[in-house]
Coordinates of C-alpha atoms in Angstrom, one line a residue:
Chain A
D1 CA -163.9 12.1 -30.9
T2 CA -162.6 10.2 -33.9
G3 CA -164.2 12.2 -36.7
V4 CA -162.5 14.0 -39.6
S5 CA -160.5 17.0 -38.4
Q6 CA -159.3 20.0 -40.4
N7 CA -156.8 22.8 -39.6
P8 CA -156.9 25.7 -39.5
R9 CA -160.6 26.4 -39.2
H10 CA -160.2 29.9 -40.5
K11 CA -157.6 31.5 -42.7
I12 CA -157.4 35.1 -43.9
T13 CA -154.7 35.8 -46.5
K14 CA -153.7 38.5 -49.0
R15 CA -154.0 37.9 -52.7
G16 CA -150.9 36.3 -54.1
Q17 CA -149.9 34.5 -50.9
N18 CA -149.7 30.7 -50.6
V19 CA -151.9 28.8 -48.1
T20 CA -151.9 25.2 -46.9
F21 CA -154.7 23.3 -45.2
R22 CA -154.5 20.0 -43.4
C23 CA -157.0 17.2 -43.1
D24 CA -156.9 14.2 -40.7
P25 CA -159.4 11.5 -41.8
I26 CA -161.1 8.9 -39.7
S27 CA -158.3 6.5 -38.8
E28 CA -159.6 3.4 -40.5
H29 CA -160.7 5.2 -43.7
N30 CA -158.4 4.7 -46.8
R31 CA -160.2 7.2 -49.0
L32 CA -159.9 10.9 -48.6
Y33 CA -161.7 13.7 -50.6
W34 CA -161.4 17.5 -50.9
Y35 CA -164.4 19.7 -51.8
R36 CA -164.9 23.4 -52.1
Q37 CA -168.2 25.1 -51.1
T38 CA -169.2 28.7 -51.8
L39 CA -172.2 30.5 -50.3
G40 CA -175.5 29.1 -51.4
Q41 CA -174.0 26.2 -53.3
G42 CA -173.4 22.6 -52.6
P43 CA -169.9 21.2 -52.2
E44 CA -167.9 20.8 -55.5
F45 CA -165.4 18.0 -55.8
L46 CA -161.7 18.9 -56.1
T47 CA -159.7 15.7 -55.7
Y48 CA -159.7 12.2 -54.2
F49 CA -157.1 9.8 -52.8
Q50 CA -157.1 6.1 -52.1
N51 CA -154.3 5.5 -49.6
E52 CA -151.5 7.7 -51.0
A53 CA -152.6 7.6 -54.6
Q54 CA -154.4 10.6 -56.1
L55 CA -157.0 8.9 -58.2
E56 CA -159.3 11.7 -59.5
K57 CA -158.9 15.4 -60.1
S58 CA -161.7 17.8 -61.0
R59 CA -161.3 20.2 -63.9
L60 CA -161.9 22.9 -61.2
L61 CA -158.5 22.1 -59.8
S62 CA -156.2 24.6 -61.5
D63 CA -152.4 24.4 -61.6
R64 CA -152.3 26.6 -58.5
F65 CA -153.9 23.8 -56.4
S66 CA -151.9 20.8 -55.3
A67 CA -152.9 18.0 -52.9
E68 CA -150.8 15.3 -51.2
R69 CA -151.4 12.4 -48.9
P70 CA -148.1 11.1 -47.9
K71 CA -148.1 7.6 -46.3
G72 CA -151.9 7.4 -46.9
S73 CA -152.7 9.2 -43.6
F74 CA -153.3 12.9 -43.4
S75 CA -153.6 15.1 -46.5
T76 CA -152.6 18.7 -47.3
L77 CA -154.2 21.0 -49.9
E78 CA -152.0 23.9 -51.0
I79 CA -153.2 26.9 -53.0
Q80 CA -150.4 29.0 -54.6
R81 CA -150.8 32.7 -55.6
T82 CA -154.3 32.9 -54.1
E83 CA -156.9 34.9 -55.8
Q84 CA -160.1 36.5 -54.4
G85 CA -162.1 33.8 -56.3
D86 CA -160.5 31.2 -54.1
S87 CA -162.4 32.5 -51.1
A88 CA -164.6 29.5 -50.0
M89 CA -165.1 26.8 -47.4
Y90 CA -162.7 23.9 -48.1
L91 CA -164.1 20.6 -46.9
C92 CA -162.4 17.3 -46.4
A93 CA -164.2 14.0 -46.2
S94 CA -163.2 10.4 -45.7
S95 CA -164.7 7.0 -46.4
S96 CA -163.9 3.3 -46.2
G97 CA -163.3 1.3 -49.3
G98 CA -166.2 -1.0 -48.5
P99 CA -169.6 -1.2 -50.1
M100 CA -171.2 1.5 -47.9
Y101 CA -169.1 4.3 -49.3
E102 CA -170.6 7.0 -47.0
Q103 CA -168.3 10.0 -47.0
Y104 CA -168.0 11.7 -43.6
F105 CA -167.1 15.4 -43.6
G106 CA -164.9 17.5 -41.4
P107 CA -165.8 21.0 -40.1
G108 CA -164.1 22.7 -43.0
T109 CA -161.5 25.5 -43.4
R110 CA -163.0 28.9 -44.2
L111 CA -160.6 30.8 -46.5
T112 CA -160.9 34.5 -47.1
V113 CA -158.6 36.2 -49.6
T114 CA -158.4 40.0 -49.3
Chain B
E1 CA -174.5 16.2 -68.3
D2 CA -174.8 14.9 -64.8
Q3 CA -177.1 17.0 -62.7
V4 CA -178.7 17.1 -59.3
T5 CA -181.5 19.6 -58.7
Q6 CA -183.1 20.3 -55.3
S7 CA -186.4 22.0 -54.7
P8 CA -187.6 24.2 -53.1
E9 CA -184.5 26.3 -52.5
A10 CA -186.0 27.4 -49.2
L11 CA -188.8 26.1 -47.1
R12 CA -190.4 27.7 -44.0
L13 CA -192.6 25.5 -41.8
Q14 CA -194.4 25.9 -38.5
E15 CA -193.4 23.4 -35.8
G16 CA -195.4 20.3 -36.4
E17 CA -196.2 21.0 -40.1
S18 CA -195.0 18.0 -42.1
S19 CA -193.6 18.5 -45.6
S20 CA -191.2 17.0 -48.2
L21 CA -188.0 18.1 -49.9
N22 CA -187.3 16.9 -53.5
C23 CA -184.1 15.9 -55.2
S24 CA -184.2 15.1 -58.9
Y25 CA -181.2 13.7 -60.7
T26 CA -180.0 12.9 -64.2
V27 CA -177.0 10.6 -63.9
S28 CA -175.8 7.7 -65.9
G29 CA -174.9 4.7 -63.8
L30 CA -176.1 5.7 -60.4
R31 CA -174.2 4.0 -57.5
G32 CA -176.0 5.6 -54.7
L33 CA -177.9 8.7 -53.5
F34 CA -177.0 10.4 -50.3
W35 CA -178.7 12.9 -48.0
Y36 CA -176.7 15.3 -45.7
R37 CA -177.7 17.9 -43.2
Q38 CA -175.5 21.1 -43.0
D39 CA -175.7 23.7 -40.2
P40 CA -174.3 27.2 -40.9
G41 CA -170.5 27.3 -40.8
K42 CA -170.2 23.5 -40.4
G43 CA -169.4 20.5 -42.6
P44 CA -172.2 18.3 -43.9
E45 CA -173.5 15.6 -41.6
F46 CA -174.4 12.3 -43.1
L47 CA -178.0 11.2 -42.9
F48 CA -178.9 8.4 -45.4
T49 CA -177.7 6.4 -48.3
L50 CA -180.2 4.9 -50.8
Y51 CA -179.0 2.4 -53.4
S52 CA -182.0 1.3 -55.4
A53 CA -185.4 2.5 -56.5
G54 CA -188.1 1.7 -53.9
E55 CA -185.7 1.8 -51.0
E56 CA -186.7 3.8 -47.9
K57 CA -184.7 4.8 -44.8
E58 CA -185.9 6.4 -41.6
K59 CA -184.3 8.3 -38.8
E60 CA -186.3 10.0 -36.1
R61 CA -188.6 12.5 -37.9
L62 CA -186.9 12.0 -41.3
K63 CA -187.7 9.5 -44.0
A64 CA -185.9 9.3 -47.4
T65 CA -187.3 7.5 -50.4
L66 CA -185.8 6.8 -53.9
T67 CA -187.3 6.4 -57.4
K68 CA -185.5 6.0 -60.7
K69 CA -185.4 9.8 -61.2
E70 CA -185.8 11.5 -57.8
S71 CA -185.6 11.2 -54.1
F72 CA -187.8 12.7 -51.4
L73 CA -186.9 13.6 -47.8
H74 CA -190.1 13.6 -45.8
I75 CA -190.1 15.5 -42.5
T76 CA -192.8 14.6 -40.1
A77 CA -193.8 17.0 -37.3
P78 CA -190.6 19.0 -37.6
K79 CA -189.1 20.9 -34.6
P80 CA -187.0 24.1 -34.6
E81 CA -183.9 22.0 -34.2
D82 CA -184.5 20.5 -37.6
S83 CA -183.7 23.9 -39.2
A84 CA -180.7 23.4 -41.5
T85 CA -179.8 23.1 -45.1
Y86 CA -180.4 19.6 -46.5
L87 CA -178.1 18.5 -49.3
C88 CA -178.7 15.7 -51.8
A89 CA -175.7 14.1 -53.6
V90 CA -175.3 11.2 -56.1
R91 CA -172.4 9.0 -56.7
K92 CA -171.8 7.3 -60.1
R93 CA -170.5 3.8 -60.5
S94 CA -167.5 5.0 -62.4
Q95 CA -166.4 7.7 -59.9
G96 CA -165.5 8.1 -56.3
N97 CA -166.7 11.6 -55.8
L98 CA -170.2 12.9 -54.9
I99 CA -172.1 15.4 -57.1
F100 CA -174.2 17.7 -54.9
G101 CA -177.3 19.7 -55.4
K102 CA -177.5 23.3 -54.1
G103 CA -179.5 22.3 -51.1
T104 CA -182.8 23.2 -49.5
K105 CA -182.7 25.6 -46.6
L106 CA -185.3 24.6 -44.1
S107 CA -186.6 26.9 -41.3
V108 CA -188.9 25.6 -38.7
K109 CA -190.6 28.2 -36.5
P110 CA -191.9 27.4 -33.0

């Protein structure tokens, strides 16, 4: 299967700890996106990369959040000093840069902050 | 402000009972409208992209249509396996990200 993969699938952490998630996009896709989804809501955009360049960041992305995509391949999303409000599903998606622009999502990482 | 509104929030159908889900949007400079299906605990699964008013796309029992202000997802003779949350999203010409609605949770009873 060559879809988007995310690790870990589940993460439970204590408030104040740092966590890091990884996303591996579809291999030929040069665009990578991070979204956050809470119960009963649609995904909310966090940030977006084209190759290794971070092109857009949402106002939702506080200073405690940082994302990287070294070498334009996989990406990591780090949350520092986690808060209970950070509990959510973190979704990664990838797309090609062509005219179709469909974003294909991974299975997500479920974060629970206790 | 850019907004995507889906209705109804939840829909219960009997197997074989056709219906439609609505997605209305207020966005300046629409690049495309997207429909996704999401099963509990999983990531959204891409269904359709619509780019211009009047466009229609079909896949099995699903048909998506687009006007200048809204999109409909028509479900013909649904089966229990069609039960899921259906998400609508729009993309603006000036941005790379998608703006999602809250979704419609569809339940199809046998």
